[in-house]
Coordinates of C-alpha atoms and ligand atoms in Angstrom, one line a residue:
X1 CA 13.3 32.9 -0.5
X2 CA 15.2 31.4 2.7
X3 CA 15.5 34.0 5.6
X4 CA 18.8 34.1 4.9
X5 CA 18.5 35.4 1.6
X6 CA 16.1 38.0 2.5
X7 CA 18.2 39.4 5.0
X8 CA 21.0 39.6 2.4
X9 CA 18.6 41.3 -0.4
X10 CA 17.9 43.8 2.4
X11 CA 21.5 44.4 3.5
X12 CA 22.6 44.8 -0.1
X13 CA 19.4 47.1 -1.0
X14 CA 20.2 49.2 2.1
X15 CA 23.9 49.7 0.9
X16 CA 22.8 50.4 -2.7
X17 CA 20.7 53.0 -1.5
X18 CA 22.9 54.9 1.2
X19 CA 25.4 55.2 -1.5
X20 CA 23.4 56.4 -4.4
X21 CA 23.2 59.8 -5.3
X22 CA 20.5 59.2 -7.9
X23 CA 17.8 58.0 -5.2
X24 CA 18.8 60.6 -2.5
X25 CA 20.5 63.6 -3.7
X26 CA 23.6 65.1 -2.8
X27 CA 23.7 68.2 -0.9
X28 CA 26.3 71.1 -0.9
X29 CA 27.0 73.4 2.2
X30 CA 29.1 76.8 1.6
X31 CA 30.3 78.6 4.6
X32 CA 31.6 82.0 3.5
X33 CA 34.4 84.0 5.4
X34 CA 32.7 87.3 5.4
X35 CA 33.9 88.8 8.9
X36 CA 35.8 91.6 7.0
X37 CA 39.1 92.4 5.6
X38 CA 42.0 90.8 7.5
X39 CA 39.6 88.6 9.7
X40 CA 39.8 84.7 9.5
X41 CA 37.3 82.5 10.2
X42 CA 38.4 79.4 11.7
X43 CA 35.7 76.4 11.3
X44 CA 35.8 72.8 12.2
X45 CA 32.8 70.7 11.1
X46 CA 31.7 67.2 12.1
X47 CA 29.2 64.8 11.5
X48 CA 28.7 61.0 13.5
X49 CA 30.8 59.5 10.3
X50 CA 33.1 62.6 9.4
X51 CA 35.5 64.9 10.7
X52 CA 36.3 67.6 8.0
X53 CA 39.2 69.1 10.1
X54 CA 40.3 72.4 11.0
X55 CA 40.4 75.4 8.3
X56 CA 41.1 78.9 8.6
X57 CA 39.3 80.9 5.9
X58 CA 40.9 84.2 4.6
X59 CA 38.2 86.7 4.2
X60 CA 36.1 86.2 0.9
X61 CA 36.5 82.7 0.8
X62 CA 34.3 79.6 0.9
X63 CA 34.6 76.2 2.8
X64 CA 32.5 73.7 0.7
X65 CA 31.7 70.2 1.1
X66 CA 29.1 67.6 0.0
X67 CA 27.2 64.4 1.5
X68 CA 24.5 62.4 1.0
X69 CA 21.7 62.4 3.5
X70 CA 21.4 59.2 5.0
X71 CA 18.6 56.7 4.7
X72 CA 16.8 57.3 8.0
X73 CA 17.0 61.1 7.5
X74 CA 19.2 61.8 10.5
X75 CA 22.5 63.4 8.9
X76 CA 23.7 66.1 11.0
X77 CA 26.8 68.2 10.8
X78 CA 28.0 70.9 13.5
X79 CA 30.8 72.9 13.4
X80 CA 32.9 75.3 15.8
X81 CA 33.5 78.7 14.6
X82 CA 36.4 81.0 15.7
X83 CA 37.6 84.6 14.8
X84 CA 39.6 87.0 17.1
X85 CA 38.2 85.9 20.8
X86 CA 34.6 84.8 19.4
X87 CA 33.8 81.1 19.4
X88 CA 30.5 79.0 18.8
X89 CA 29.3 75.6 17.9
X90 CA 26.3 75.3 15.8
X91 CA 24.4 72.8 14.0
X92 CA 24.7 73.6 10.2
X93 CA 23.1 70.7 8.4
X94 CA 20.4 69.0 9.9
X95 CA 18.5 66.7 7.6
X96 CA 15.0 67.5 8.9
X97 CA 15.3 71.2 8.9
X98 CA 17.7 71.6 5.9
X99 CA 16.6 69.2 3.3
X100 CA 14.0 71.7 1.8
X101 CA 15.4 74.8 3.4
X102 CA 18.1 74.7 1.5
X103 CA 17.9 75.9 -2.4
X104 CA 16.4 72.9 -3.9
X105 CA 16.0 74.4 -7.0
X106 CA 19.6 74.9 -7.6
X107 CA 20.7 71.4 -6.9
X108 CA 20.7 71.5 -3.1
X109 CA 23.4 74.0 -2.2
X110 CA 23.1 75.2 1.3
X111 CA 24.9 78.8 1.9
X112 CA 25.8 80.3 5.1
X113 CA 27.7 83.5 5.7
X114 CA 29.8 84.2 8.7
X115 CA 29.8 87.9 9.4
X116 CA 30.4 90.2 12.4
X117 CA 26.8 89.7 13.5
X118 CA 26.6 85.8 13.5
X119 CA 26.0 83.3 11.0
X120 CA 23.5 84.0 8.1
X121 CA 21.4 81.4 6.3
X122 CA 20.7 82.0 2.6
X123 CA 16.8 82.2 2.0
X124 CA 16.6 81.6 -1.6
X125 CA 13.0 82.6 -1.5
X126 CA 13.6 86.0 -0.2
X127 CA 17.1 86.1 -1.6
X128 CA 18.6 87.4 1.4
X129 CA 20.8 86.1 4.1
X130 CA 18.9 85.9 7.3
X131 CA 20.8 86.2 10.7
X132 CA 20.2 82.8 12.2
X133 CA 22.9 82.3 15.1
X134 CA 24.5 85.7 16.7
X135 CA 27.5 84.9 18.2
X136 CA 27.6 84.9 22.0
X137 CA 27.4 88.6 22.9
X138 CA 29.8 88.3 25.7
X139 CA 32.3 87.6 23.5
X140 CA 31.8 90.4 20.9
X141 CA 33.7 93.8 21.4
X142 CA 31.5 96.7 20.9
Ligands
NAG1 C1 30.7 81.8 -1.0 O1 30.1 81.6 -2.2 C2 28.7 82.2 -2.5 C3 28.2 81.1 -4.1 O2 29.3 81.1 -4.8 C4 29.1 83.6 -2.9 O3 28.0 83.9 -3.2 C5 29.4 84.0 -1.7 O4 29.9 85.3 -1.9 C6 30.9 83.5 -1.4 N1 31.4 84.0 -0.1 C7 32.3 84.4 -0.1 C8 32.7 84.8 1.6 O5 33.4 84.7 -0.4

């Protein structure tokens, strides 16, 4: 093969792999609005490639999106959260941290719940939502 042909082959393989949900399984992230009756959760999530837009979630609803982890394993989604006078900015999916932490046994679903105390991540081993990111205390009325 000429060097040009090898380059082409590698390029085509890379593109094929990065698009393939068979080789790299697809992840689904769910963020539940669980702040309480009458409270809406504003979220705005982005990655290097995607801007998922601003969404206001009524109590008891989920925002869900799906994606493949990139070939380099560097996929990162971060989100802005807002409710009443509280705002926070957190990494919601980091490939290195979450690829095995999300529920692999249930098809790579990652569950988050936004509650009054902060953001809780579902631990499928203990079957509990665990507080991961408390809201900035200065903003939470007590
Ligand atoms: C979000 O979806 C999960 C999984 O279906 C569910 O267990 C959870 O109760 C939902 N959260 C809210 C706030 O509706």
